[in-house]
Amino acid sequence: MNSFDSMKIKLEGTGLYKITDGSNIKAELSAYAEGLNTGFDTLETMERELFIDTAESFGITERERFVGKVRDEYSLEKRRGMLKIAEQKVCGKCTPDDFKRIVRGYGVENVSFAEIPLRNRLTINISDSKTDAEKKLIEKQVGADFPLHLIVTISYDN
């Protein structure tokens, strides 16, 4: 039911109003309904864009901007997946699987790790083809996301 019909039914239900074509009350209710419908449409859009799973436009873009990079080149589903990963925390865990999940959030598909725990060293091997700009972004994100006690080296095998 739209706003106009809802208001009409409620007002006529009181027995005080008879809303007919051409009446002033109908014109007034129609004007109110236009404003309400616009507001309801805006609220519906905001609600949809609030959640990663339902966002379709600015909800995805603004979250990507917040985590560091808008990724228009990927499909909407891929972007949603990367955002979910980017917004997760490692929760105090520092396992290779946790790190793989983080690196996949950068848009990397083929990644492996070589670690030397006694020396606090971790080598990230990325087999995806990446541009220099993408490599720079990955290195920046690794610096921000990985624990400071690790000496991280990134190698690209492409």
XYZ file of N, CA and C in Angstrom:
474
model
N 0.841 -1.169 0.000
C 0.000 0.000 0.000
C 0.889 1.236 0.000
N 0.552 2.205 -0.828
C 1.346 3.428 -0.891
C 0.889 4.417 0.181
N 1.629 5.497 0.324
C 1.363 6.485 1.376
C -0.028 7.113 1.236
N -0.415 7.463 0.019
C -1.709 8.106 -0.185
C -2.845 7.191 0.262
N -2.831 5.946 -0.218
C -3.909 5.012 0.139
C -3.954 4.765 1.645
N -2.801 4.674 2.271
C -2.747 4.465 3.713
C -3.397 5.626 4.464
N -3.035 6.862 4.085
C -3.620 8.029 4.751
C -5.124 8.123 4.476
N -5.531 7.835 3.233
C -6.944 7.920 2.861
C -7.783 6.943 3.672
N -7.310 5.707 3.784
C -8.061 4.689 4.535
C -8.184 5.089 5.996
N -7.100 5.600 6.561
C -7.121 5.988 7.984
C -8.041 7.179 8.224
N -7.994 8.182 7.365
C -8.843 9.356 7.546
C -10.319 9.034 7.309
N -10.618 8.273 6.252
C -12.011 7.916 5.991
C -12.564 7.001 7.071
N -11.690 6.237 7.702
C -12.104 5.346 8.786
C -12.610 6.092 10.014
N -12.224 7.342 10.160
C -12.707 8.136 11.303
C -14.149 8.596 11.093
N -14.595 8.593 9.856
C -15.939 9.071 9.547
C -16.030 10.578 9.402
N -14.920 11.259 9.576
C -14.904 12.725 9.496
C -14.575 13.232 8.096
N -13.980 12.389 7.267
C -13.501 12.833 5.963
C -14.098 11.974 4.856
N -14.390 12.635 3.758
C -14.772 11.938 2.529
C -13.844 12.481 1.456
N -12.927 11.632 0.997
C -11.892 12.073 0.055
C -12.334 11.690 -1.352
N -12.642 12.713 -2.139
C -13.136 12.489 -3.496
C -12.219 13.167 -4.496
N -12.340 12.746 -5.749
C -11.552 13.373 -6.818
C -11.879 14.861 -6.894
N -10.840 15.675 -7.021
C -11.023 17.111 -7.162
C -11.148 17.849 -5.829
N -11.206 17.130 -4.717
C -11.339 17.807 -3.423
C -9.991 18.342 -2.955
N -10.067 19.367 -2.111
C -8.842 19.947 -1.558
C -8.085 18.935 -0.694
N -8.803 18.131 0.059
C -8.148 17.159 0.941
C -7.380 16.119 0.130
N -7.947 15.741 -1.030
C -7.230 14.787 -1.883
C -5.940 15.408 -2.415
N -6.005 16.658 -2.833
C -4.806 17.349 -3.333
C -3.760 17.466 -2.224
N -4.224 17.785 -1.010
C -3.287 17.918 0.109
C -2.648 16.572 0.459
N -3.449 15.527 0.524
C -2.913 14.188 0.817
C -1.962 13.716 -0.275
N -2.274 14.056 -1.523
C -1.386 13.687 -2.634
C -0.028 14.360 -2.488
N -0.023 15.614 -2.064
C 1.244 16.328 -1.859
C 2.035 15.701 -0.712
N 1.336 15.400 0.387
C 2.022 14.732 1.506
C 2.598 13.387 1.071
N 1.797 12.657 0.295
C 2.216 11.322 -0.144
C 3.485 11.393 -0.998
N 3.587 12.404 -1.865
C 4.800 12.561 -2.689
C 6.032 12.718 -1.809
N 5.932 13.583 -0.811
C 7.064 13.781 0.105
C 7.378 12.529 0.902
N 6.346 11.863 1.401
C 6.565 10.634 2.177
C 7.180 9.531 1.318
N 6.687 9.381 0.089
C 7.227 8.337 -0.789
C 8.705 8.569 -1.081
N 9.074 9.834 -1.298
C 10.490 10.160 -1.533
C 11.327 9.797 -0.308
N 10.820 10.149 0.866
C 11.530 9.811 2.100
C 11.645 8.310 2.300
N 10.553 7.577 2.055
C 10.579 6.118 2.206
C 11.545 5.469 1.213
N 11.578 5.986 -0.017
C 12.510 5.458 -1.023
C 13.957 5.676 -0.584
N 14.230 6.861 -0.031
C 15.579 7.157 0.450
C 15.964 6.238 1.608
N 15.049 6.032 2.535
C 15.317 5.131 3.670
C 15.558 3.696 3.200
N 14.787 3.264 2.219
C 14.960 1.911 1.680
C 16.342 1.753 1.042
N 16.767 2.767 0.297
C 18.095 2.747 -0.322
C 19.188 2.727 0.742
N 19.031 3.563 1.754
C 20.027 3.620 2.831
C 20.120 2.281 3.556
N 18.985 1.665 3.808
C 18.987 0.371 4.494
C 19.684 -0.695 3.651
N 19.420 -0.710 2.350
C 20.053 -1.672 1.451
C 21.572 -1.466 1.413
N 22.014 -0.213 1.329
C 23.433 0.094 1.199
C 24.204 -0.048 2.516
N 23.500 -0.183 3.621
C 24.138 -0.294 4.926
C 24.877 -1.620 5.103
N 24.407 -2.677 4.484
C 24.964 -4.008 4.666
C 25.737 -4.456 3.425
N 26.883 -5.063 3.640
C 27.729 -5.511 2.532
C 26.969 -6.477 1.624
N 26.206 -7.393 2.210
C 25.517 -8.410 1.415
C 24.439 -7.850 0.491
N 23.883 -6.682 0.812
C 22.808 -6.136 -0.014
C 23.197 -4.854 -0.741
N 24.332 -4.278 -0.398
C 24.757 -3.017 -1.025
C 24.996 -3.219 -2.521
N 24.643 -2.200 -3.297
C 24.792 -2.289 -4.746
C 25.597 -1.146 -5.341
N 25.727 -0.040 -4.626
C 26.440 1.103 -5.209
C 27.277 1.811 -4.151
N 26.783 2.933 -3.624
C 27.607 3.734 -2.722
C 27.946 3.000 -1.426
N 27.160 2.006 -1.029
C 27.482 1.224 0.164
C 28.774 0.449 -0.017
N 29.017 -0.049 -1.211
C 30.263 -0.764 -1.520
C 31.401 0.237 -1.716
N 31.171 1.244 -2.534
C 32.214 2.212 -2.867
C 32.737 2.941 -1.637
N 31.844 3.377 -0.753
C 32.282 4.112 0.434
C 33.037 3.218 1.411
N 32.640 1.966 1.543
C 33.390 1.038 2.402
C 34.775 0.768 1.815
N 34.838 0.608 0.493
C 36.137 0.407 -0.152
C 37.032 1.625 0.059
N 36.477 2.800 -0.077
C 37.244 4.023 0.133
C 37.762 4.062 1.577
N 36.963 3.615 2.521
C 37.352 3.606 3.929
C 38.518 2.649 4.188
N 38.500 1.474 3.544
C 39.577 0.506 3.764
C 40.769 0.717 2.839
N 40.681 1.709 1.940
C 41.883 2.065 1.207
C 41.840 2.082 -0.298
N 40.881 1.423 -0.959
C 40.913 1.406 -2.419
C 39.560 1.017 -2.977
N 39.056 1.837 -3.898
C 37.837 1.502 -4.624
C 38.233 0.568 -5.754
N 37.543 -0.551 -5.872
C 37.920 -1.594 -6.834
C 36.829 -1.824 -7.865
N 36.631 -0.841 -8.708
C 35.597 -0.919 -9.744
C 35.851 -2.016 -10.763
N 37.092 -2.455 -10.889
C 37.422 -3.425 -11.925
C 36.915 -4.842 -11.611
N 36.488 -5.084 -10.378
C 35.994 -6.402 -9.985
C 34.469 -6.436 -10.014
N 33.927 -7.654 -10.072
C 32.470 -7.807 -10.023
C 31.967 -7.419 -8.633
N 30.683 -7.168 -8.539
C 30.074 -6.775 -7.274
C 30.254 -7.865 -6.216
N 30.077 -9.114 -6.599
C 30.239 -10.218 -5.640
C 31.681 -10.327 -5.146
N 32.651 -10.160 -6.038
C 34.071 -10.194 -5.656
C 34.377 -9.040 -4.698
N 33.847 -7.863 -5.009
C 34.074 -6.694 -4.151
C 33.476 -6.920 -2.770
N 32.289 -7.523 -2.716
C 31.677 -7.827 -1.415
C 32.555 -8.782 -0.618
N 33.050 -9.811 -1.271
C 33.913 -10.783 -0.593
C 35.182 -10.149 -0.059
N 35.805 -9.283 -0.867
C 37.037 -8.622 -0.431
C 36.763 -7.677 0.740
N 35.607 -7.019 0.718
C 35.263 -6.121 1.819
C 35.045 -6.887 3.115
N 34.384 -8.022 3.019
C 34.151 -8.831 4.220
C 35.478 -9.244 4.846
N 36.416 -9.625 4.011
C 37.737 -10.015 4.511
C 38.453 -8.812 5.108
N 38.398 -7.679 4.404
C 39.105 -6.479 4.856
C 38.578 -5.977 6.190
N 37.305 -6.188 6.460
C 36.724 -5.692 7.696
C 36.851 -6.678 8.859
N 37.348 -7.867 8.594
C 37.566 -8.825 9.674
C 38.860 -8.503 10.389
N 38.911 -8.868 11.611
C 40.147 -8.719 12.383
C 40.774 -10.102 12.527
N 42.080 -10.136 12.690
C 42.779 -11.410 12.847
C 42.455 -12.027 14.206
N 41.920 -11.250 15.121
C 41.518 -11.721 16.448
C 42.687 -12.271 17.235
N 43.849 -11.675 17.103
C 45.002 -12.112 17.874
C 45.704 -13.322 17.298
N 45.183 -13.896 16.236
C 45.806 -15.064 15.630
C 46.798 -14.605 14.565
N 47.872 -15.334 14.435
C 48.895 -15.001 13.434
C 49.293 -16.252 12.677
N 48.311 -16.969 12.170
C 48.610 -18.188 11.428
C 48.651 -17.878 9.937
N 49.304 -18.719 9.175
C 49.315 -18.506 7.720
C 47.918 -18.443 7.106
N 46.979 -19.236 7.620
C 45.614 -19.181 7.082
C 44.966 -17.820 7.336
N 45.214 -17.255 8.520
C 44.696 -15.919 8.806
C 45.307 -14.893 7.850
N 46.601 -15.005 7.610
C 47.279 -14.075 6.719
C 46.808 -14.251 5.271
N 46.561 -15.491 4.853
C 46.057 -15.727 3.495
C 44.712 -15.054 3.306
N 43.855 -15.159 4.317
C 42.540 -14.524 4.249
C 42.701 -13.007 4.096
N 43.624 -12.427 4.824
C 43.856 -10.982 4.737
C 44.355 -10.602 3.339
N 45.331 -11.338 2.825
C 45.898 -11.016 1.512
C 44.861 -11.218 0.407
N 43.992 -12.197 0.552
C 42.922 -12.379 -0.443
C 41.973 -11.184 -0.434
N 41.863 -10.523 0.709
C 41.061 -9.302 0.787
C 41.639 -8.164 -0.028
N 42.898 -8.265 -0.413
C 43.529 -7.251 -1.259
C 43.241 -7.505 -2.735
N 42.551 -8.618 -3.046
C 42.272 -8.961 -4.436
C 43.265 -9.940 -5.017
N 44.037 -10.594 -4.166
C 45.037 -11.569 -4.605
C 44.419 -12.962 -4.515
N 44.524 -13.731 -5.574
C 43.963 -15.079 -5.596
C 45.008 -16.154 -5.300
N 46.154 -16.048 -5.952
C 47.191 -17.083 -5.853
C 48.309 -16.594 -4.948
N 48.300 -17.073 -3.716
C 49.282 -16.627 -2.730
C 49.740 -17.813 -1.895
N 51.012 -17.803 -1.557
C 51.553 -18.809 -0.642
C 52.508 -18.103 0.313
N 52.801 -18.759 1.412
C 53.656 -18.170 2.435
C 54.804 -19.111 2.762
N 55.926 -18.520 3.051
C 57.075 -19.260 3.584
C 57.454 -18.534 4.865
N 57.473 -19.246 5.960
C 57.754 -18.577 7.225
C 58.940 -19.193 7.944
N 59.643 -18.343 8.642
C 60.729 -18.763 9.518
C 60.390 -18.169 10.892
N 59.615 -18.900 11.688
C 59.126 -18.358 12.952
C 60.222 -17.924 13.928
N 61.324 -18.669 13.975
C 62.374 -18.326 14.934
C 63.046 -16.994 14.610
N 62.968 -16.573 13.365
C 63.566 -15.292 12.959
C 62.523 -14.217 12.680
N 61.260 -14.531 12.976
C 60.148 -13.602 12.730
C 60.099 -13.134 11.281
N 60.324 -14.065 10.364
C 60.316 -13.729 8.937
C 59.153 -14.423 8.241
N 58.581 -13.684 7.310
C 57.480 -14.209 6.519
C 57.663 -13.724 5.086
N 57.634 -14.665 4.153
C 57.711 -14.308 2.744
C 56.361 -14.611 2.112
N 55.824 -13.605 1.442
C 54.553 -13.757 0.743
C 54.862 -13.902 -0.736
N 54.480 -15.019 -1.312
C 54.680 -15.272 -2.745
C 53.352 -15.090 -3.465
N 53.296 -14.095 -4.341
C 52.065 -13.801 -5.078
C 52.281 -14.182 -6.535
N 51.405 -15.068 -7.038
C 51.528 -15.546 -8.417
C 50.616 -14.811 -9.384
N 49.766 -13.928 -8.893
C 48.871 -13.160 -9.757
C 49.658 -12.102 -10.522
N 49.155 -11.740 -11.686
C 49.749 -10.658 -12.458
C 49.242 -9.333 -11.881
N 50.147 -8.502 -11.405
C 49.778 -7.231 -10.777
C 50.567 -6.092 -11.406
N 49.913 -4.938 -11.529
C 50.599 -3.745 -12.026
C 51.476 -3.187 -10.915
N 52.340 -2.246 -11.261
C 53.190 -1.618 -10.251
C 52.354 -0.899 -9.195
N 51.275 -0.259 -9.618
C 50.406 0.441 -8.668
C 49.738 -0.543 -7.706
N 49.295 -1.685 -8.240
C 48.674 -2.703 -7.390
C 49.692 -3.286 -6.412
N 50.915 -3.494 -6.882
C 51.964 -4.009 -6.004
C 52.243 -3.029 -4.870
N 52.293 -1.770 -5.214
C 52.553 -0.736 -4.203
C 51.432 -0.719 -3.162
N 50.196 -0.847 -3.613
C 49.054 -0.859 -2.706
C 49.105 -2.089 -1.801
N 49.421 -3.250 -2.367
C 49.521 -4.477 -1.575
C 50.588 -4.314 -0.494
N 51.732 -3.773 -0.880
C 52.820 -3.590 0.081
C 52.418 -2.621 1.191
N 51.680 -1.586 0.832
C 51.202 -0.623 1.841
C 50.228 -1.309 2.803
N 49.314 -2.105 2.261
C 48.324 -2.772 3.094
C 48.970 -3.830 3.990
N 49.958 -4.541 3.470
C 50.672 -5.520 4.293
C 51.346 -4.804 5.464
N 51.955 -3.676 5.184
C 52.599 -2.896 6.239
C 51.619 -2.459 7.315
N 50.383 -2.171 6.915
C 49.378 -1.714 7.870
C 48.699 -2.869 8.604
N 48.559 -4.026 7.952
C 47.758 -5.115 8.516
C 48.555 -6.189 9.256
N 49.819 -6.377 8.895
C 50.591 -7.467 9.490
C 51.285 -6.990 10.766
N 51.473 -7.889 11.724
C 52.120 -7.506 12.987
C 53.509 -6.906 12.756
N 53.844 -5.922 13.550
C 55.110 -5.204 13.386
C 56.329 -6.059 13.698
N 56.165 -7.109 14.509
C 57.330 -7.918 14.859
C 57.788 -8.814 13.710
N 56.972 -8.929 12.662
C 57.347 -9.762 11.521
C 58.120 -8.964 10.482
N 59.132 -9.598 9.944
C 59.859 -9.025 8.803
C 59.242 -9.677 7.579
N 58.476 -8.891 6.849
C 57.708 -9.429 5.728
C 58.363 -9.049 4.409
N 58.554 -10.059 3.558
C 59.072 -9.854 2.217
C 58.002 -10.329 1.231
N 57.783 -9.535 0.201
C 56.773 -9.908 -0.806
C 57.488 -10.168 -2.111
N 57.191 -11.331 -2.709
C 57.754 -11.630 -4.023
C 56.617 -11.897 -4.996
N 56.816 -11.456 -6.228
C 55.806 -11.620 -7.275
C 56.353 -12.569 -8.328
N 55.642 -13.682 -8.527
C 56.035 -14.683 -9.515
C 55.086 -14.596 -10.693
N 55.356 -13.696 -11.634
C 54.453 -13.606 -12.785
C 55.210 -13.403 -14.061
